[in-house]
XYZ file of C-alpha atoms in Angstrom:
629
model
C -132.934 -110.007 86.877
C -136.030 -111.265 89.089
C -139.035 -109.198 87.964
C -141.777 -107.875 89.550
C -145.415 -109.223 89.659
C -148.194 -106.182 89.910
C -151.791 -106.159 88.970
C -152.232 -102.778 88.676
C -153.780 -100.447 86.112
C -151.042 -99.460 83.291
C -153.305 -97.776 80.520
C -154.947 -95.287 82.185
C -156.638 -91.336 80.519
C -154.189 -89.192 82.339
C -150.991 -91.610 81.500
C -152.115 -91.735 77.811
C -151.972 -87.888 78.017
C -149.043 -87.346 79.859
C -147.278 -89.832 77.684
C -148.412 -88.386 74.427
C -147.534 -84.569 75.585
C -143.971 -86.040 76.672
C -143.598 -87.825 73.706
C -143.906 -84.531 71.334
C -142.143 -82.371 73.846
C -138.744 -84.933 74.241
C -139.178 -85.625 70.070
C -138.847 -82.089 69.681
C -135.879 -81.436 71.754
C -134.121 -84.583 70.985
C -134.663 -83.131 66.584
C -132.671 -80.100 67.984
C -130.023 -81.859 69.427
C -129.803 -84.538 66.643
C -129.651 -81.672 64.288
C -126.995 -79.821 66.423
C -124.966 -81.990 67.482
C -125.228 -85.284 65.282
C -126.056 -87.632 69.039
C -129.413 -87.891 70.391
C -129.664 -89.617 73.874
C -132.074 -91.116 75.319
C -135.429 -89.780 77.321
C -136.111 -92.702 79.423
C -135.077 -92.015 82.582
C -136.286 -87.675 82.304
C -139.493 -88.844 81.643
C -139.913 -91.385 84.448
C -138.746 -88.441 86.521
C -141.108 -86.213 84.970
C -144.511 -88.723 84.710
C -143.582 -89.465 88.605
C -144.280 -86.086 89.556
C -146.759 -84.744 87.987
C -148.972 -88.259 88.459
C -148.178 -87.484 92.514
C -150.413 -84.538 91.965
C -153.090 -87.420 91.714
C -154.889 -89.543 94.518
C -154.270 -92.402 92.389
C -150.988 -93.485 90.344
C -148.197 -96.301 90.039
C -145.479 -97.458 89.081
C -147.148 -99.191 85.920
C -149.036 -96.141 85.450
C -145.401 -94.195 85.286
C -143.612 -96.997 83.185
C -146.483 -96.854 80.725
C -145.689 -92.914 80.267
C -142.241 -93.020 79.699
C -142.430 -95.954 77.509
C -144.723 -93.275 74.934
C -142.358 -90.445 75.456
C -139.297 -92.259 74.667
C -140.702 -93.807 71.428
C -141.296 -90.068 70.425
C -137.379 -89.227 71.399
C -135.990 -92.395 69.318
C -138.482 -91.066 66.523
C -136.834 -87.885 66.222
C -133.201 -89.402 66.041
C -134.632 -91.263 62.652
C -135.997 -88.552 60.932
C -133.539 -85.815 61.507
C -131.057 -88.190 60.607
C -131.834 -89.117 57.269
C -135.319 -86.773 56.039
C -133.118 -83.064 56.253
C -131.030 -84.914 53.735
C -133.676 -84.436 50.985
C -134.051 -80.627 51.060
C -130.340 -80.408 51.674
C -130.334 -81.947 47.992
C -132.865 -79.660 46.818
C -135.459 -82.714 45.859
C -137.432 -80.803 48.754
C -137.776 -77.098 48.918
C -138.847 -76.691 52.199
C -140.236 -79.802 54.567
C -143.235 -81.506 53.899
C -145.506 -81.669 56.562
C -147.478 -84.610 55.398
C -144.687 -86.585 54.009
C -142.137 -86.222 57.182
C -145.483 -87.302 59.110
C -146.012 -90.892 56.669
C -142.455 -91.835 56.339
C -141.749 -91.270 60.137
C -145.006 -92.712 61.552
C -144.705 -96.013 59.308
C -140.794 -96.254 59.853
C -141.409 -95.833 63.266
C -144.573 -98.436 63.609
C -142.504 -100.938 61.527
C -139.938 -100.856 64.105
C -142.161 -101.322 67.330
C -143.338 -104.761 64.859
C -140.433 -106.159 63.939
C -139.053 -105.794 67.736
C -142.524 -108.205 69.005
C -141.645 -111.478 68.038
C -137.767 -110.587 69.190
C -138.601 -109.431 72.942
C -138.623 -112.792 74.614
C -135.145 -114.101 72.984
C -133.726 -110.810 73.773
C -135.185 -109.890 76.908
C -136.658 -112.882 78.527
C -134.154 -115.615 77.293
C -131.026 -114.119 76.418
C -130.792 -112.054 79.216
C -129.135 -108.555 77.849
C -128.009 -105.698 79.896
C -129.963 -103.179 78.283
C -128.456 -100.688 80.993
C -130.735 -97.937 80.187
C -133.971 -100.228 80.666
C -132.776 -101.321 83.743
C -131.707 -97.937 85.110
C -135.066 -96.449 84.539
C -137.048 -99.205 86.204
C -134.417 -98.480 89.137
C -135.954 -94.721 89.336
C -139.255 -95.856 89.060
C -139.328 -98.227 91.715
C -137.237 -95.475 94.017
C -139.562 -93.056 93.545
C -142.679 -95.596 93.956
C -142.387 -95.449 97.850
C -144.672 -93.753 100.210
C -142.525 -92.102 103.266
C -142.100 -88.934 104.763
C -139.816 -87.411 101.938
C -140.568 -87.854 98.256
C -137.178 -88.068 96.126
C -139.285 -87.826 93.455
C -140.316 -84.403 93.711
C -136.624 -83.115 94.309
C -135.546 -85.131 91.339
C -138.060 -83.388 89.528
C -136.826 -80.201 90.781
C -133.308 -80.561 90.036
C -134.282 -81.503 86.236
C -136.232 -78.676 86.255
C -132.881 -76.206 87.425
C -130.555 -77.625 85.372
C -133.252 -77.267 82.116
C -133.262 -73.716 83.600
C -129.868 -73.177 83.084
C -128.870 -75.272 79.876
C -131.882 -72.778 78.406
C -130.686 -69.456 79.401
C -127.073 -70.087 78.432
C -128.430 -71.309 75.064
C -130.744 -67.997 75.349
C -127.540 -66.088 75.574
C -125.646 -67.684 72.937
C -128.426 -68.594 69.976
C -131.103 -65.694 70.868
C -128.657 -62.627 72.062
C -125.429 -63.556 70.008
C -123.714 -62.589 73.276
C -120.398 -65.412 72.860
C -119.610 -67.615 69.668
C -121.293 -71.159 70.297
C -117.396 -73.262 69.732
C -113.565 -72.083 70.324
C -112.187 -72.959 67.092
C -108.476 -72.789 65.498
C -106.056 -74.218 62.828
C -102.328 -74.100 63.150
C -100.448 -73.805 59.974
C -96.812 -75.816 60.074
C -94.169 -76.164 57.164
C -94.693 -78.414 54.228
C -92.917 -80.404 51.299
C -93.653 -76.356 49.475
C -92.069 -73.238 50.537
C -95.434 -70.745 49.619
C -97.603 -73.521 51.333
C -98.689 -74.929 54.423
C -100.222 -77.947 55.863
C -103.079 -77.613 58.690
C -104.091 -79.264 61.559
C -107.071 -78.110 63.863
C -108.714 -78.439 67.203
C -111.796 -76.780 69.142
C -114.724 -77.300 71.391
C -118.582 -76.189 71.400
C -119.097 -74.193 74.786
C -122.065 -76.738 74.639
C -123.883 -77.870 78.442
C -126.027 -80.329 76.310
C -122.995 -81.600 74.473
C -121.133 -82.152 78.401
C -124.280 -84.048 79.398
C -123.962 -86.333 76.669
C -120.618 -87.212 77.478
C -121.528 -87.935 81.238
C -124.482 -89.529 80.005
C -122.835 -92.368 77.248
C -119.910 -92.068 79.710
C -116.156 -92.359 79.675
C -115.592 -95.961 77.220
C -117.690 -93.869 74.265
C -116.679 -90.399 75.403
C -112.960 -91.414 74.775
C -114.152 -93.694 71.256
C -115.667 -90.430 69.949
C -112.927 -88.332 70.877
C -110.355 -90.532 69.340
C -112.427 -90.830 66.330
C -112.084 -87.129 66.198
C -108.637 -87.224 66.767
C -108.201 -89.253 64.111
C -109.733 -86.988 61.843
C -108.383 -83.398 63.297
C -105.224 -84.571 64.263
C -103.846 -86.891 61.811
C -105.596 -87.386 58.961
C -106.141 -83.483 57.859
C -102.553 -82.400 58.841
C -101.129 -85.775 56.836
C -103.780 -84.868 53.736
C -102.467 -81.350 54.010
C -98.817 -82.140 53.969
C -99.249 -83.926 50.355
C -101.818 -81.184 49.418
C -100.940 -78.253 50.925
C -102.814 -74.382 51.721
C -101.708 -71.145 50.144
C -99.501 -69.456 53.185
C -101.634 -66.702 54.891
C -105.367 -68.108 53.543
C -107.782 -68.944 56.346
C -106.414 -71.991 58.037
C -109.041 -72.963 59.524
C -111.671 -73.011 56.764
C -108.931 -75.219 54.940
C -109.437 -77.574 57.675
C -113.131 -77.469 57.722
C -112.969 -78.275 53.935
C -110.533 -80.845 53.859
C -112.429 -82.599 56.583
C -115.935 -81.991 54.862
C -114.833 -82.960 51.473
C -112.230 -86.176 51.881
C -111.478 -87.062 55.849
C -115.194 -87.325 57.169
C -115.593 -90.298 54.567
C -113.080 -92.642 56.370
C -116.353 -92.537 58.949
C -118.390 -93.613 56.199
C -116.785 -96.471 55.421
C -116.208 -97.547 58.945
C -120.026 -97.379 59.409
C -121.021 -99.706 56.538
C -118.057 -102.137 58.185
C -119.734 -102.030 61.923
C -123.345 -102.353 60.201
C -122.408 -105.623 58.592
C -120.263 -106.484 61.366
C -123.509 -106.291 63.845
C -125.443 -108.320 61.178
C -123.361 -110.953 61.186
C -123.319 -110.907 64.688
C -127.176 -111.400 65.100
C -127.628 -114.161 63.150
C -128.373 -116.699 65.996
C -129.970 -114.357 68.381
C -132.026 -113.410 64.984
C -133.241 -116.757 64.616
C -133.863 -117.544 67.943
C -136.053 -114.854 68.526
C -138.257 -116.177 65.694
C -138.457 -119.356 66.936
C -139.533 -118.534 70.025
C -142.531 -115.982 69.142
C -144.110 -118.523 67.037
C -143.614 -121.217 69.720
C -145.530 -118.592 72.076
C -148.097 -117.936 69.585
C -148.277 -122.559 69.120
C -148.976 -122.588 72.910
C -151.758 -119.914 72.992
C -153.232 -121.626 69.953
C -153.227 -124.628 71.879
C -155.072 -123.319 75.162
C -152.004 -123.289 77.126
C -152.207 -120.461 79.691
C -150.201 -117.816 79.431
C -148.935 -115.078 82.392
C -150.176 -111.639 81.983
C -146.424 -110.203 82.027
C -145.861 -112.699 78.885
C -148.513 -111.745 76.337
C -147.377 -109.956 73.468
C -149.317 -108.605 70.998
C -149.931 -111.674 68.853
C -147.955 -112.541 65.861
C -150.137 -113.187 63.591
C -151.696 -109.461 64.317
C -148.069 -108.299 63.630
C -147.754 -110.229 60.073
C -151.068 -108.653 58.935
C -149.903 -104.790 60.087
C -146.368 -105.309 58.553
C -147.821 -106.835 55.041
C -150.226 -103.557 55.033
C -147.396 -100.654 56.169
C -145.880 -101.665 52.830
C -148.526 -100.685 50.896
C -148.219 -97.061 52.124
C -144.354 -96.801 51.825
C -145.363 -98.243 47.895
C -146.958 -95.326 47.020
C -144.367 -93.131 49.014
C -141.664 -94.841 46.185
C -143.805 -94.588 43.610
C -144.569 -90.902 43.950
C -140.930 -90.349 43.549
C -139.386 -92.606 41.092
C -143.081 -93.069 38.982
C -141.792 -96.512 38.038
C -144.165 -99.869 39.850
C -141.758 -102.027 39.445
C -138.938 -100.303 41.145
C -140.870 -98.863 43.829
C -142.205 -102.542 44.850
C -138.365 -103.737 44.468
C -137.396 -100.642 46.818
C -140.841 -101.450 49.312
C -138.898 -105.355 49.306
C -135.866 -103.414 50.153
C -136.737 -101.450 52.982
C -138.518 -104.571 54.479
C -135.459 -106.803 54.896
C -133.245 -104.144 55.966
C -136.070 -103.154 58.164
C -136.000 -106.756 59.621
C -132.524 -107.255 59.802
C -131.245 -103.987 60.891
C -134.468 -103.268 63.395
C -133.048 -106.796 65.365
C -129.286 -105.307 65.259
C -130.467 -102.054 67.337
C -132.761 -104.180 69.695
C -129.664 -106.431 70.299
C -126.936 -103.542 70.441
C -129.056 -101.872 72.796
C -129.154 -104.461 74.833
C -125.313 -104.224 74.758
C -124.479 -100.493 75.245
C -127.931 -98.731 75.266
C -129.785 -96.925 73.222
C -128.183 -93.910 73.796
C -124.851 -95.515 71.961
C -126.757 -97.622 69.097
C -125.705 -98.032 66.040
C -128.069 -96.276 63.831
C -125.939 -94.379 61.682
C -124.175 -97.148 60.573
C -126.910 -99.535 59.577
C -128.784 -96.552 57.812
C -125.655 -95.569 56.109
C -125.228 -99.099 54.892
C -128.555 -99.165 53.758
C -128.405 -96.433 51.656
C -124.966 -97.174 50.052
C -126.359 -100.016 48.970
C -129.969 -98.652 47.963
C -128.218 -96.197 46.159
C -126.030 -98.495 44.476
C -128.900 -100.898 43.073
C -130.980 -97.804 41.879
C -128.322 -96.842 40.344
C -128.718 -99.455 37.774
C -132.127 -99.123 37.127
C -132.097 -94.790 36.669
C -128.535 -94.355 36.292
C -125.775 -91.833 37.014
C -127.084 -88.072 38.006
C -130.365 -89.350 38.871
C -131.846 -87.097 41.684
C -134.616 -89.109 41.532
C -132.750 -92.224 42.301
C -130.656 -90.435 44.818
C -134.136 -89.075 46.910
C -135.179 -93.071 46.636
C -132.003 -93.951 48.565
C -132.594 -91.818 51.193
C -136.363 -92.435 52.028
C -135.481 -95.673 51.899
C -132.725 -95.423 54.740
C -134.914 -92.645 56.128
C -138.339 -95.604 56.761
C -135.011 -98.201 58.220
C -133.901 -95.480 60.251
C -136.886 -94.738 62.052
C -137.744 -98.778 62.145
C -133.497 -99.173 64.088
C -134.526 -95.999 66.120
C -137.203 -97.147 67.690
C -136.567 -100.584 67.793
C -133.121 -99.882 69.911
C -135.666 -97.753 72.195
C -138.655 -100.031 72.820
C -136.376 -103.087 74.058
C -135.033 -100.932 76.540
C -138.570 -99.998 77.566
C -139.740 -103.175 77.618
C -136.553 -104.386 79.777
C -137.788 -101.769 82.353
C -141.428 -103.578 81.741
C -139.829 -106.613 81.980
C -138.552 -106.351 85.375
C -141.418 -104.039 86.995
C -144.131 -106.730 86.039
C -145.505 -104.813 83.159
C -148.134 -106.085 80.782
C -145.775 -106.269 77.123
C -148.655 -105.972 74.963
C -150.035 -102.511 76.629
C -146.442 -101.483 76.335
C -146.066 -102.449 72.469
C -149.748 -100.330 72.299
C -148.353 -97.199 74.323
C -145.138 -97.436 71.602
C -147.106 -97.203 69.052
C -149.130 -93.964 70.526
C -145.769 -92.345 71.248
C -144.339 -92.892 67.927
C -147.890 -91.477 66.030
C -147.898 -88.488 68.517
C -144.431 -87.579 67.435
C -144.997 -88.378 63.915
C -147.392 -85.506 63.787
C -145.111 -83.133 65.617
C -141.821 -83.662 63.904
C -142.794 -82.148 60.635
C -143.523 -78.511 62.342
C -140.664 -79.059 64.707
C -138.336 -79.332 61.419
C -139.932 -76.760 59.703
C -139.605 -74.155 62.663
C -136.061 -74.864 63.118
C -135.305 -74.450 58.787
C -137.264 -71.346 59.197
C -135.012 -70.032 61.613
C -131.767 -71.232 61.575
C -131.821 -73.018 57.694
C -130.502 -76.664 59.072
C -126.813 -77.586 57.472
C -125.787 -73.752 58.258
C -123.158 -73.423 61.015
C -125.828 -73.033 63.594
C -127.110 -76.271 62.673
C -125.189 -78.580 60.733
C -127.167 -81.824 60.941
C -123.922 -83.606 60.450
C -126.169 -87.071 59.829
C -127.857 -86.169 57.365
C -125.511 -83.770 55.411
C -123.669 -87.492 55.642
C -126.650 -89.064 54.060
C -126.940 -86.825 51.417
C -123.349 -86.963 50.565
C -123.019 -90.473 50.731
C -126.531 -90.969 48.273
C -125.675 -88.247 46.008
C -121.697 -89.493 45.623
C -122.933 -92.582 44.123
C -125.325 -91.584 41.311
C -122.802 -88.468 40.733
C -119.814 -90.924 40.739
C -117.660 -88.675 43.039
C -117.577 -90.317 46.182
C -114.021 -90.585 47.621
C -114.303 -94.276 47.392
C -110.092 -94.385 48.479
C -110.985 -92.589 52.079
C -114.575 -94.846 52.136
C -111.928 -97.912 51.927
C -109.563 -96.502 54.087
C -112.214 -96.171 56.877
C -113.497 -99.862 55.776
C -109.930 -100.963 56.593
C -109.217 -98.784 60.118
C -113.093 -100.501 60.800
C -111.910 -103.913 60.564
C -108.743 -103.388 62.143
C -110.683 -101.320 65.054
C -113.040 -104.804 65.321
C -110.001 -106.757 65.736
C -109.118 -104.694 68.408
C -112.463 -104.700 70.113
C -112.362 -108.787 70.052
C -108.373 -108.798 71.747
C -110.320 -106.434 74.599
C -112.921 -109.067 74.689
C -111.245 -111.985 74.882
C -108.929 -110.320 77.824
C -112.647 -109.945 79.911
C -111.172 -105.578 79.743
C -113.964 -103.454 80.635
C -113.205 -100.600 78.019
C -114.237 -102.292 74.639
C -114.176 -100.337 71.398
C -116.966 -100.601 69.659
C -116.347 -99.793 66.133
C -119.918 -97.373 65.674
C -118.395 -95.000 68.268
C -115.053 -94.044 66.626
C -116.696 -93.685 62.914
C -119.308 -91.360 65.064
C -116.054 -89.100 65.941
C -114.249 -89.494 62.750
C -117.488 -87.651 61.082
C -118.393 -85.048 63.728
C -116.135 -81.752 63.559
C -113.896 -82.095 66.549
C -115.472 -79.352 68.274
C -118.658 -81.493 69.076
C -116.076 -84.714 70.094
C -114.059 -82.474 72.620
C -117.165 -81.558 75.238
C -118.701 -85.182 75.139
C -115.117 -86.179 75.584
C -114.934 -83.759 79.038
C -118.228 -84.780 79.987
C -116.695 -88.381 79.335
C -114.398 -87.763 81.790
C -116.654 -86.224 84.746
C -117.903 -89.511 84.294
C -115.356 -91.431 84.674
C -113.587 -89.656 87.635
C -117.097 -89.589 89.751
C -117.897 -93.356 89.078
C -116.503 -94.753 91.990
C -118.496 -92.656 94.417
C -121.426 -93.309 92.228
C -120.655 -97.257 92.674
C -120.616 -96.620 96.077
C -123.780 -94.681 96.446
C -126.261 -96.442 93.703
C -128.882 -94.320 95.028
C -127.616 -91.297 93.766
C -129.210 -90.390 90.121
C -128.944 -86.150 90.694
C -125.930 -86.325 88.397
C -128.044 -88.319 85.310
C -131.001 -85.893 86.185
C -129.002 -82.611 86.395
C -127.520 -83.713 82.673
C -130.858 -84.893 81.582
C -132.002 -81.517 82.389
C -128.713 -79.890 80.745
C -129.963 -81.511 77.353
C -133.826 -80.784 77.497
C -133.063 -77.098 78.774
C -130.951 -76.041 76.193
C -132.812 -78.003 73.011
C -136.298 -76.593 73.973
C -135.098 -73.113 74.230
C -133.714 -73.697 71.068
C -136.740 -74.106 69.614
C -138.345 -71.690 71.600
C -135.699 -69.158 69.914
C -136.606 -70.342 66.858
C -140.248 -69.560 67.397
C -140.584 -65.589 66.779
C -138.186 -65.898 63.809
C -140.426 -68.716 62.575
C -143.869 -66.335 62.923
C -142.235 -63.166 61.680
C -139.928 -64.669 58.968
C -136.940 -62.322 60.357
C -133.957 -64.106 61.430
C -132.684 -60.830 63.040
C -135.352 -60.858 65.104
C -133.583 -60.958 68.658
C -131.216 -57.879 69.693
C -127.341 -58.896 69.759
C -125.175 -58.182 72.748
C -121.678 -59.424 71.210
C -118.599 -59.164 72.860
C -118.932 -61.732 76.193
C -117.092 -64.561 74.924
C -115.214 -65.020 78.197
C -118.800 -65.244 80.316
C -119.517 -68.476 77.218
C -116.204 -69.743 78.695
C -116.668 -69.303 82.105
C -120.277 -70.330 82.495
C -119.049 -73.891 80.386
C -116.218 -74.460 83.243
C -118.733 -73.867 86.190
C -121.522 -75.816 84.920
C -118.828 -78.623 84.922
C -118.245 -78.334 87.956
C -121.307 -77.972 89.381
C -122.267 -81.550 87.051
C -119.124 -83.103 88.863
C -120.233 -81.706 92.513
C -123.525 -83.032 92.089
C -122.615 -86.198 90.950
C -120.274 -86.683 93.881
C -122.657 -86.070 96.558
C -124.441 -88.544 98.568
């Protein structure tokens, strides 16, 4: 895609600002719906919308000036989708009583500067020479340059407005539901049905969250992952609990559903596991080239700089050797971060060696995937639940078996990778948008690393609000990821991980990447990546079915969307869907936080039709709007 040449200002006081208030404000949210909902999406395009117009309220601003903001805010989203996905994990164990503000602050800041590193010397053989997709990149640096005209009507104030109503509305429904108790958050049920016993039955179970955020997820990934996650759930809900049941059936009459929710929970949601470790290596192996490449051609950049050869303003990088230096000192810190917790030198540096090629390796996988199918469907559960299976596995033979110790190292160590894939995934698509709008890299890289500090300090309170309030992996917030991560850490030192349904999903993995390659090789537009279905095979079914619907509003508006490019109110009015509801979520959380009463608000039960209702008109209304010209 031809790019853009400006010679503008891009770092300027009020974008730095801007960019660093966005980038705690969209971190925040996105930890809510991470820890809600298991997904995080991405901020990119909301905060272009945003950072357009609020800098209109100034004499001077520009597109750089705009691109520069939402590259910081989006850092701070991916942050958020790192640590709530792995650092809950340790007070879900009990290694943590209640979060550490400091600690969530060091092992999210240097995860998250480690990944904007390792992703320098790979932008120009992923961006510049190999010539990805990376839809989302691309799709925000189409807003941007929309809303950079001067006419008579300014689409970027309306677009601003229209995030603004639909954050309006996503809030007061969750209001309703979280704050005033008024409607249950999911419809829920199991069906019992006869079994090989006569006193016992087998179960199967379905459900859906009455979730606006969840809907705009769905329209947002859009109908090829909305279906993979659904299926995935499917699989899980549909099949594999009712065919676990039949050979280990329920007493007749007990509470069906909570059967399900513990058959799932304690043997089905594993098959996920294993098809995550089997899409992490699969990406791996799948990156080797690009991998190398990318190398290759950052020290070749940094030969012909050496050498006096000129090089273009929208080319410079912050220089390699600059990168080396930061990356050999970050692992000094995360040392002492290992040491603290297993008190050994030698193991910490092994784990510190650890954490730096799985860094690497799985850092260039989510810059690559992203590339692929955006940010917003990367693969970061998988590669962090490889890493720690195997983490967990090695320091199991230096502490051995019931080591909590060992099982805490495992975890920090996926938690610092996390962060690293997180924002990695993230900053290629920002610098894609960079890429094509004639941005300066290097001022990018810079404005990454400000986001992902600013969010660093943030996320700590953020996660200790919500405990406070809510206590995350309760029913009102599950954090799904991380009560994964915990599971998967502590079933290895504890020796009572279901390895049989770990293989099984290892085996339905490979088979689904067979699948995926027939697709390719037929040039078929739905492809099944593997990451999506072991996403649904995890998440309770009532979290697959909305993104699935949302999916499908998608899907059944994209031909007038094809037809009218111009029109982004439907991606805005979900956008706004997702920050509406997670904000006021925290804002909920806020007086139960300060007053340490989680009965603080008044309940007003008994309006579970209105939770219904409201769910079936904001789709339509999210299907209207996405149809009109």
């Amino acid at each position: 895609m031809m790019k853009v040449n400006h010679t503008l200002p891009e770092i300027t006081l009020k974008s730095v600002i801007l960019g660093v208030f966005l980038s705690i404000v969209l971190a925040s949210a996105n930890a809510y719906l991470g820890l809600f909902a298991g997904m995080t999406v991405s901020a990119s395009i909301p905060a272009a919308v945003i950072s357009m117009g609020v800098l209109k309220l100034f004499k001077r601003s520009n597109i750089l000036e705009n691109n520069i903001v939402q590259t910081s805010a989006s850092a701070g989203e991916s942050l958020a989708a790192g640590v709530i996905f792995t650092i809950p994990a340790l007070v879900l164990m009990g290694y943590w009583t209640d979060f550490d503000y400091f600690e969530i602050a060091k092992i999210s800041g240097i995860g998250g500067l480690i990944g904007v590193f390792f992703t320098i010397p790979l932008r120009r053989a992923l961006i510049v020479e190999a010539e990805l997709q990376y839809p989302e990149g691309v799709a925000t640096a189409e807003v941007l340059k929309a809303g950079d005209h001067q006419g008579e009507t300014d689409d970027s104030s309306k677009n601003l407005m229209m995030i603004f109503k639909a954050a309006l509305f996503g809030g007061l429904m969750k209001l309703a539901q979280q704050g005033l108790q008024m409607w249950n958050s999911a419809i829920d049920f199991a069906l019992p049905f006869a079994s090989r016993q006569a006193e016992k039955r087998s179960v199967i179970g379905f459900g859906s969250e009455l979730s606006p955020a969840l809907l705009a997820v769905g329209y947002i990934v859009g109908r090829n992952i909305a279906v993979l996650v659904f299926a995935g759930g499917l699989i899980s809900w549909i099949v594999a609990i009712p065919l676990y049941s039949f050979f280990n059936p329920v007493e007749a009459g007990s509470g069906y559903l909570d059967a399900a929710y513990d058959i799932w929970n304690a043997k089905i949601r594993y098959m996920g596991v294993g098809a995550m470790v089997i899409g992490g290596i699969w990406s791996v192996i799948n990156l080797y080239r690009p991998l190398v490449n990318g190398v290759k051609s950052s020290l070749n950049a940094y030969k012909n700089r050496n050498s006096g050869i000129a090089v273009e303003r929208h080319e410079k990088d912050i220089p390699i050797n600059w990168v080396i230096i930061a990356l050999i000192i970050s692992v000094i810190p995360v040392f002492f971060i290992y040491q603290d917790i297993i008190h050994n030198v030698f193991t910490a540096l092994l784990m510190a060696v650890i954490m730096l090629i799985f860094g690497f390796l799985f850092s260039a996988v989510a810059g690559y995937m992203a590339g692929l199918v955006g940010s917003s469907n990367n693969p970061i559960s998988g590669v962090t639940i490889a890493t720690i299976l195997f983490s967990s596995l090695l320091l199991l033979l230096i502490k051995g078996t019931g080591s909590i110790e060992g099982a805490a190292g495992a975890v920090i160590i996926g938690a610092v990778v996390c962060c690293a894939a997180a924002i990695a995934g993230d900053n290629m698509q920002d610098l894609k948008a960079g890429y094509i709008l004639g941005a300066t890299p290097w001022k990018q890289q810079i404005m990454q690393i400000v986001g992902t500090l600013s969010a660093a300090i943030a996320l700590g309170l953020t996660l200790d609000i919500l405990h406070s309030a809510y206590t995350i992996g309760s029913e009102t917030l599950p954090a799904p990821q991380a009560t994964l991560m915990k599971s998967v850490a502590e079933g290895v030192f504890q020796g009572n991980l279901p390895w049989n349904f770990v293989i099984t999903g290892a085996v339905l993995g490979v088979l689904i990447i067979i699948a995926d390659l027939i697709q390719k090789s037929r040039g078929s537009d739905f492809r099944i990546p593997i990451l999506a279905v072991a996403v649904g095979i995890y998440l309770p079914i009532t979290l697959s079915t909305p993104i699935f619907i949302g999916g499908m509003v998608s899907h059944f508006t994209r031909k007038h969307r094809e037809t009218h490019p111009e029109n982004k109110q439907g991606l805005l009015f979900a956008s706004g869907l997702i920050t509406g509801e997670a904000l006021m979520g925290i804002l909920v959380a806020i007086p139960i936080f300060i007053s340490g009463e989680k009965n603080w608000w008044p309940e007003i039960p008994g309006f579970s039709w209105l939770g219904i209702l409201l769910f079936v008109i904001i789709t339509a209304i999210l299907t209207k709007i996405a149809k009109r010209n």
